[in-house]
Short mmCIF file of C-alpha atoms and ligand atoms in Angstrom, two decimals:
data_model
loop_
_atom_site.label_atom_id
_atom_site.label_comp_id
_atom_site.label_asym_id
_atom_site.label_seq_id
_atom_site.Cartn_x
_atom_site.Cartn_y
_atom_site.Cartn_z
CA UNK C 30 8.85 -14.02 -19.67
CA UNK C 31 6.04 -13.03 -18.29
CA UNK C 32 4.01 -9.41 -19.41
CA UNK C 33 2.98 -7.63 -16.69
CA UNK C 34 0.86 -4.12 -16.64
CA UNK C 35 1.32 -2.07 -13.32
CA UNK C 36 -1.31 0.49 -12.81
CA UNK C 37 -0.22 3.02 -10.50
CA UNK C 38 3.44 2.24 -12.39
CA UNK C 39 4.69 5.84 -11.81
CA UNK C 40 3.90 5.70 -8.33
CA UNK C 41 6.60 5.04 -5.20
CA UNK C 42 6.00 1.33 -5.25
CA UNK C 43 4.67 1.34 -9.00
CA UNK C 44 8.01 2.28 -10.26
CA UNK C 45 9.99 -0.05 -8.34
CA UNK C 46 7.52 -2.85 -9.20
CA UNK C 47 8.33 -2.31 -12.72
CA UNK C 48 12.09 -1.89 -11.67
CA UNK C 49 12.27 -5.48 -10.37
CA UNK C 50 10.28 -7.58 -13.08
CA UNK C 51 11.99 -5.54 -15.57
CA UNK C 52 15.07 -6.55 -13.79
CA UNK C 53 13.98 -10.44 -13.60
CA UNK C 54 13.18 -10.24 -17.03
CA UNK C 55 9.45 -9.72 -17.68
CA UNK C 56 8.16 -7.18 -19.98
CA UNK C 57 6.55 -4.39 -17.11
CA UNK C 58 4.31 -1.62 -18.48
CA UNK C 59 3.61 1.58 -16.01
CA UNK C 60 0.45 2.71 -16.86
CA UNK C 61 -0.85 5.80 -15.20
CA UNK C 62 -2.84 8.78 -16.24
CA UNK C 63 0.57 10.30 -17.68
CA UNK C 64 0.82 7.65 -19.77
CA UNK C 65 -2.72 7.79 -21.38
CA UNK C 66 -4.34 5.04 -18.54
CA UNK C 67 -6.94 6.29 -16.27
CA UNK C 68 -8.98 3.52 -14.72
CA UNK C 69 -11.80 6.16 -13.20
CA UNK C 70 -12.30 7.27 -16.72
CA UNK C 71 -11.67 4.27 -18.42
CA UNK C 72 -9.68 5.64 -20.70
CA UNK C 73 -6.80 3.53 -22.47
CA UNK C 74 -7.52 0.50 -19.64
CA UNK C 75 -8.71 -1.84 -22.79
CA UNK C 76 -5.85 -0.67 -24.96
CA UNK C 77 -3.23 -1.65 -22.14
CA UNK C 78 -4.59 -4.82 -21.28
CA UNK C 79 -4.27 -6.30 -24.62
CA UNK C 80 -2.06 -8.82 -24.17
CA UNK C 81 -0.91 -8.98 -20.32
CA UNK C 82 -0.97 -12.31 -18.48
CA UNK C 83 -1.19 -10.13 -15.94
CA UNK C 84 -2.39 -7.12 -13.58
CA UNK C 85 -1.11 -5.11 -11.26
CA UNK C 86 -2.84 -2.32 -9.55
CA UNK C 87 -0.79 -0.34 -6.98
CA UNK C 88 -2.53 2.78 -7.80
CA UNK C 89 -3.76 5.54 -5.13
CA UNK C 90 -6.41 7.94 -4.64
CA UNK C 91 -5.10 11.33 -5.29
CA UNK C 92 -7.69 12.58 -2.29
CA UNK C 93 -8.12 10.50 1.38
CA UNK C 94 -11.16 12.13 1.81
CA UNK C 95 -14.24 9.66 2.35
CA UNK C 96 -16.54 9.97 -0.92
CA UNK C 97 -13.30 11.22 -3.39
CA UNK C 98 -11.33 7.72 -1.63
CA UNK C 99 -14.01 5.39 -2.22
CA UNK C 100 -15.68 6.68 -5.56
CA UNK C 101 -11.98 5.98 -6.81
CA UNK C 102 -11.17 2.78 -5.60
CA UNK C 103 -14.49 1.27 -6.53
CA UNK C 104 -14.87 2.91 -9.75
CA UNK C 105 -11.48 2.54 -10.82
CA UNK C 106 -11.48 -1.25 -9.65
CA UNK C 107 -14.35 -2.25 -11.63
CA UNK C 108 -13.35 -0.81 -14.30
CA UNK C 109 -10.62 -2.91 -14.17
CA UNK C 110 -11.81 -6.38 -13.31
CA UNK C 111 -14.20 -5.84 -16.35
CA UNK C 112 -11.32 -4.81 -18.57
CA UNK C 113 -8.70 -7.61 -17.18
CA UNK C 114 -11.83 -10.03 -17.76
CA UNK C 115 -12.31 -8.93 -21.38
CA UNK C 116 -8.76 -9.80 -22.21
CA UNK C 117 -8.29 -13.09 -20.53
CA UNK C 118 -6.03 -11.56 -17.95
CA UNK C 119 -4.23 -14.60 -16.09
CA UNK C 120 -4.06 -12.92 -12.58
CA UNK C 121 -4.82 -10.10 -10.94
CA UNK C 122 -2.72 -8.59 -8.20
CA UNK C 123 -3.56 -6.32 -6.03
CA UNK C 124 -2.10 -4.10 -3.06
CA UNK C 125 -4.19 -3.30 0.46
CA UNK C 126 -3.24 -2.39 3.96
CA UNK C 127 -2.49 -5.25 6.89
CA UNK C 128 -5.52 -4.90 8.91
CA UNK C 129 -7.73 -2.96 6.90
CA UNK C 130 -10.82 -5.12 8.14
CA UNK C 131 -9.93 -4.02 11.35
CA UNK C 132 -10.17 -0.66 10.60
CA UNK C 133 -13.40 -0.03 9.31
CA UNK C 134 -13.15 3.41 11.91
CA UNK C 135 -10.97 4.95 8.91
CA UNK C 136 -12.80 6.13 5.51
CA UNK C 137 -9.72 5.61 3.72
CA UNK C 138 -9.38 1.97 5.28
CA UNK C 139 -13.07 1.24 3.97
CA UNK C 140 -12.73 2.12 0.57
CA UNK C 141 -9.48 -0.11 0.15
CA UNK C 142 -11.53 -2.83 2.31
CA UNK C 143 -14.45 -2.05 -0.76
CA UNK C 144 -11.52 -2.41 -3.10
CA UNK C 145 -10.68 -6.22 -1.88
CA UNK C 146 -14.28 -6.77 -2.00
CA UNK C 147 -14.75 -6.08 -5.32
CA UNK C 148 -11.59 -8.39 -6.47
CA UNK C 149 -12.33 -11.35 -4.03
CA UNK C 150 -16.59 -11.48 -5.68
CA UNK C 151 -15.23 -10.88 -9.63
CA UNK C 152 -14.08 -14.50 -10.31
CA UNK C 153 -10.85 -13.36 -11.49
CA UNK C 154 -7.97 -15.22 -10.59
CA UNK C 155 -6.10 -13.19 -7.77
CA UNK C 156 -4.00 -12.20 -5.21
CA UNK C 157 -4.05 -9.69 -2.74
CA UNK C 158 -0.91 -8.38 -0.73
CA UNK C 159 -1.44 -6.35 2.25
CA UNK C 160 2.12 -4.19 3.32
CA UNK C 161 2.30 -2.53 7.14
CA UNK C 162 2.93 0.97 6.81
CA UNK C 163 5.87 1.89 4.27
CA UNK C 164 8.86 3.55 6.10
CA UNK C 165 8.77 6.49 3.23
CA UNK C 166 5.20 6.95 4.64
CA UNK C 167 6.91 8.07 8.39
CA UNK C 168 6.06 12.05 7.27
CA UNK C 169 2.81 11.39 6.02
CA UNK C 170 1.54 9.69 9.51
CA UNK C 171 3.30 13.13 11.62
CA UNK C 172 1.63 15.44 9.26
CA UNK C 173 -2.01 13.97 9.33
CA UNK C 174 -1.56 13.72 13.25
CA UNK C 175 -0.41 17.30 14.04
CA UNK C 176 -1.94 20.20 15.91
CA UNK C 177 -0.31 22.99 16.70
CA UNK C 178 3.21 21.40 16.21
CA UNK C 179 2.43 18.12 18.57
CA UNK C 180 2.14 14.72 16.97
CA UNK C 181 -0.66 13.10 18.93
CA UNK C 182 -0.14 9.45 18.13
CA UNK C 183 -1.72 6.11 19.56
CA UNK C 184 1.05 3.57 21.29
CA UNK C 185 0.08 0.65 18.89
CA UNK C 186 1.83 -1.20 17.55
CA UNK C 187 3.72 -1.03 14.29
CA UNK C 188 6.18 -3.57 11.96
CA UNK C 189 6.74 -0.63 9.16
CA UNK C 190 8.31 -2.09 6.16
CA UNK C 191 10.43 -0.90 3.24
CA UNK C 192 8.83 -0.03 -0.30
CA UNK C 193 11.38 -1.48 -1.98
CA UNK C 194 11.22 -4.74 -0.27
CA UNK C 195 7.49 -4.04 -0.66
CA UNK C 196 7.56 -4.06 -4.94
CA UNK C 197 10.12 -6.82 -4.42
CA UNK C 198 7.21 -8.62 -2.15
CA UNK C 199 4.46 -7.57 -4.78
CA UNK C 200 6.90 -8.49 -7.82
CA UNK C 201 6.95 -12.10 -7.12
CA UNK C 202 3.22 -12.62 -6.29
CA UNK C 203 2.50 -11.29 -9.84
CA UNK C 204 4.54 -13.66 -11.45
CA UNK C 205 4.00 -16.77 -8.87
CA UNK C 206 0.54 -18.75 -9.05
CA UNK C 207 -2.81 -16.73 -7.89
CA UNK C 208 -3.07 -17.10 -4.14
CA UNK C 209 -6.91 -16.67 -4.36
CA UNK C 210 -6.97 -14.65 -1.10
CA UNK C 211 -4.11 -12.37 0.95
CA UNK C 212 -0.48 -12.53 1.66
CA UNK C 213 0.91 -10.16 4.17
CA UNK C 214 3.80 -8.80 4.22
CA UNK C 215 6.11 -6.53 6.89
CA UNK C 216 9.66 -5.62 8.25
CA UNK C 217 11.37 -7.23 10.88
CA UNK C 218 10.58 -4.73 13.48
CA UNK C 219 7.95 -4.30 15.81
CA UNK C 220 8.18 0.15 17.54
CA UNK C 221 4.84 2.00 19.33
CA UNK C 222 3.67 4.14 16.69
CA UNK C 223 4.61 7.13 18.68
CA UNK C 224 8.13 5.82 19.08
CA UNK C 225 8.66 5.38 15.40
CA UNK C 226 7.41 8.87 14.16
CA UNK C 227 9.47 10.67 17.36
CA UNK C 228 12.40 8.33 16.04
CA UNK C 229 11.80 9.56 12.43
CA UNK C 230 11.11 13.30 13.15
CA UNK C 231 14.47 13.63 15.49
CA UNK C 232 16.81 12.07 13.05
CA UNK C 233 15.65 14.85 10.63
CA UNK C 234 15.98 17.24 13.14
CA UNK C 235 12.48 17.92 12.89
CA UNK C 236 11.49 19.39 16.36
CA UNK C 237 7.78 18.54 16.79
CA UNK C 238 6.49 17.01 19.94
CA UNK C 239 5.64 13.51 19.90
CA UNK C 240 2.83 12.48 22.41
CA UNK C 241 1.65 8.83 23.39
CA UNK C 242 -2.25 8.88 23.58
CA UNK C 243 -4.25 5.72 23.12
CA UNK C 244 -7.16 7.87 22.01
CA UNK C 245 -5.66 9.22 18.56
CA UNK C 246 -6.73 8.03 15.49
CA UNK C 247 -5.18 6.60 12.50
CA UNK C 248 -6.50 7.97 9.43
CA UNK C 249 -9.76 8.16 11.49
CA UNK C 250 -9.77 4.77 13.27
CA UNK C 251 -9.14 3.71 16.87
CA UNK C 252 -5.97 1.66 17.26
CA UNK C 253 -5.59 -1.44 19.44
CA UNK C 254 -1.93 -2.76 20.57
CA UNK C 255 -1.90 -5.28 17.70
CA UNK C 256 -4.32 -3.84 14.89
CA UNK C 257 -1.69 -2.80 12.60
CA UNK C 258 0.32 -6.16 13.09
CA UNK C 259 0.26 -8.94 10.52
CA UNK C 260 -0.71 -12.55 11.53
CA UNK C 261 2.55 -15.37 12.25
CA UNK C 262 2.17 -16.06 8.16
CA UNK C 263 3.51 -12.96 7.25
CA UNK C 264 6.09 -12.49 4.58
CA UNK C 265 8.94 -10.62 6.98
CA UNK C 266 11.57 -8.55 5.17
CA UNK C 267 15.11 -7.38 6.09
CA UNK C 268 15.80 -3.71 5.30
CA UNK C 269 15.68 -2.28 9.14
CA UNK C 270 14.11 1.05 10.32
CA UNK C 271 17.36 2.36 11.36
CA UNK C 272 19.50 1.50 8.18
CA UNK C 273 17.15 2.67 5.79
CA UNK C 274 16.59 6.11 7.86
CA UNK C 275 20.58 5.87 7.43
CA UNK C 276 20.86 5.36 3.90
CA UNK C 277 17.92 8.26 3.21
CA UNK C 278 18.85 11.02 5.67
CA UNK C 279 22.83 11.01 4.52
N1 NAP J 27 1.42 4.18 2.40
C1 NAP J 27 1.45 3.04 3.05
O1 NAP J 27 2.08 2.90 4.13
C2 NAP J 27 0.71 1.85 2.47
C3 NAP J 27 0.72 0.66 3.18
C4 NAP J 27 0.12 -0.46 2.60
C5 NAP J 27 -0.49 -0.37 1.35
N2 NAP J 27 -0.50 0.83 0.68
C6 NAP J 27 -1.15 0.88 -0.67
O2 NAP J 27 -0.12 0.96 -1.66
C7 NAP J 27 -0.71 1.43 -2.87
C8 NAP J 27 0.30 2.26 -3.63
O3 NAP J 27 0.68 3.39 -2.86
P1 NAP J 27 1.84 4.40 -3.36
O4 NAP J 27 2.24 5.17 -2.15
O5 NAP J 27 2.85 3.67 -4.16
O6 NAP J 27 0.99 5.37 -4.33
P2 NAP J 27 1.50 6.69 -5.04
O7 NAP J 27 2.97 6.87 -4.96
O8 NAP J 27 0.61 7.82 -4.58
O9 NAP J 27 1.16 6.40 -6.60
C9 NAP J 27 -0.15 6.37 -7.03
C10 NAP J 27 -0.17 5.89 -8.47
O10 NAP J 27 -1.55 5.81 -8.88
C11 NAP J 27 -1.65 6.42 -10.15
N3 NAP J 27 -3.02 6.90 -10.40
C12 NAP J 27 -3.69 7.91 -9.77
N4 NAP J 27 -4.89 8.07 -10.34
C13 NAP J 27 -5.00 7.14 -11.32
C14 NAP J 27 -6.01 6.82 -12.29
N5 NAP J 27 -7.15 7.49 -12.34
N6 NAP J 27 -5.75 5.81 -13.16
C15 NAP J 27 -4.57 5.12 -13.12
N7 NAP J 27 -3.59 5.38 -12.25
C16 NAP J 27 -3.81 6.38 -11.37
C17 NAP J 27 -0.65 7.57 -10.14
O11 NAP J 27 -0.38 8.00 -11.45
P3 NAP J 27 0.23 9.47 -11.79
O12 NAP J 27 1.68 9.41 -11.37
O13 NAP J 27 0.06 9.61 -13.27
O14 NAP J 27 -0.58 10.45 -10.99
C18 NAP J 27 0.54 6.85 -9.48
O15 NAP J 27 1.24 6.09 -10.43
C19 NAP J 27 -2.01 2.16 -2.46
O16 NAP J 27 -3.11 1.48 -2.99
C20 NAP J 27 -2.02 2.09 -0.94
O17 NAP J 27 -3.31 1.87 -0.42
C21 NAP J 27 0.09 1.92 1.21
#
């Protein structure tokens, strides 16, 4: 039995993270501001750290806006290599975006590419998982890309992936050796980007216009066909678009 603390452990794959090892028998901690953990303070990090074997941060920025984005993810991550260091913390696990080197265009992008940064020079022993965009996420991308009710969305390609099989992806990795570098992980599905949302948005009878233009961003960056895909190592999943859409619009 292993005992594993997940920051961001209240979050959408935070609490499933702590579903599943609590499930395979380790003893999972959420810590979160709500539970007296805040990593950009520093406040109860030490305290929680105790006696884990290991760490697990799948926390977010509350803000995606450039300076709020990367004052957290730096801050809160050095906080926490210095506190996981302190306490002889086994591994340290941490999730990122597939191609976030590639997409140094989005301000978001660079302070999670800041984040890896910081993890891959601490001499901790880790592992970093990078996920392709989370189906629950589907909203989130339409909302951040509308004007005036059309969804202006680049063609590239996408292979989104479920969060569930994401925490069952980021699960393992925390309890498995430290990779000392990245494992990606994705569904089994490849859709345009445009495609996807339109599919999303019409299956919840939301009636937005979806439009195909190479020239939208993502989260500020300029997509090419394959900048969101993951390389032929990829972990690949099996919950599919359509099922899952299924299962969540009944
Ligand atoms: N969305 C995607 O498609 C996608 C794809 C690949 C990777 N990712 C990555 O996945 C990770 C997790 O995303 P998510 O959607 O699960 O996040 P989320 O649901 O927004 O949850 C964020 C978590 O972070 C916690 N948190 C916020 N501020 C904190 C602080 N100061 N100290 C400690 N914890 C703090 C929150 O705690 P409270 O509940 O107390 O506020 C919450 O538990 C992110 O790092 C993201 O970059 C996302």
């Amino acid at each position: 039995m292993a005992r594993v603390v997940v920051i961001g452990g209240t979050g959408l794959i935070g609490s499933k993270v702590v579903a599943q090892l609590t499930e395979d028998g380790h003893e999972a901690t959420a810590a979160s501001p709500n539970s007296g953990v805040n990593t950009v303070t520093g406040e109860g990090v030490a305290e929680v750290l105790q006696d884990a074997d290991m760490v697990v941060d799948v926390s977010n920025s509350p803000s995606f806006e450039e300076k709020a984005a990367m004052e957290f993810f730096t801050t809160s991550t050095t906080n926490l290599l210095r506190a996981s260091a302190a306490a002889h913390v086994g591994h340290y696990v941490a999730l990122s975006v597939v191609g976030a080197q590639r997409l140094t265009g989005s301000p978001y992008l660079r302070a999670k590419i800041a984040q890896e940064e910081l993890i891959e020079r601490s001499g901790v022993d880790y592992s970093i998982v990078h996920a392709t965009q989370f189906f629950e996420f589907v909203n989130s991308i339409a909302d951040v890309a509308t004007v005036d009710g059309i969804v202006r969305l680049s063609p590239a390609l996408v292979q989104p992936i479920a969060a569930d099989d994401v925490a069952r992806a980021v699960a393992d990795v925390a309890v498995g050796e430290p990779i000392k570098g990245v494992l990606e992980v994705a569904g089994p599905e490849q859709f345009a980007l445009d495609d996807l949302i339109g599919k999303a948005l019409s299956r919840q009878a939301d009636r937005r216009t979806v439009v195909a233009d190479p020239q939208a961003r993502y989260y500020g960056a300029l997509l090419e066909e394959r900048t969101l895909i993951p390389g032929d190592d990829a972990r690949i999943s099996g919950t599919r678009f359509d099922d899952w859409m299924t299962r969540h619009t009944a």
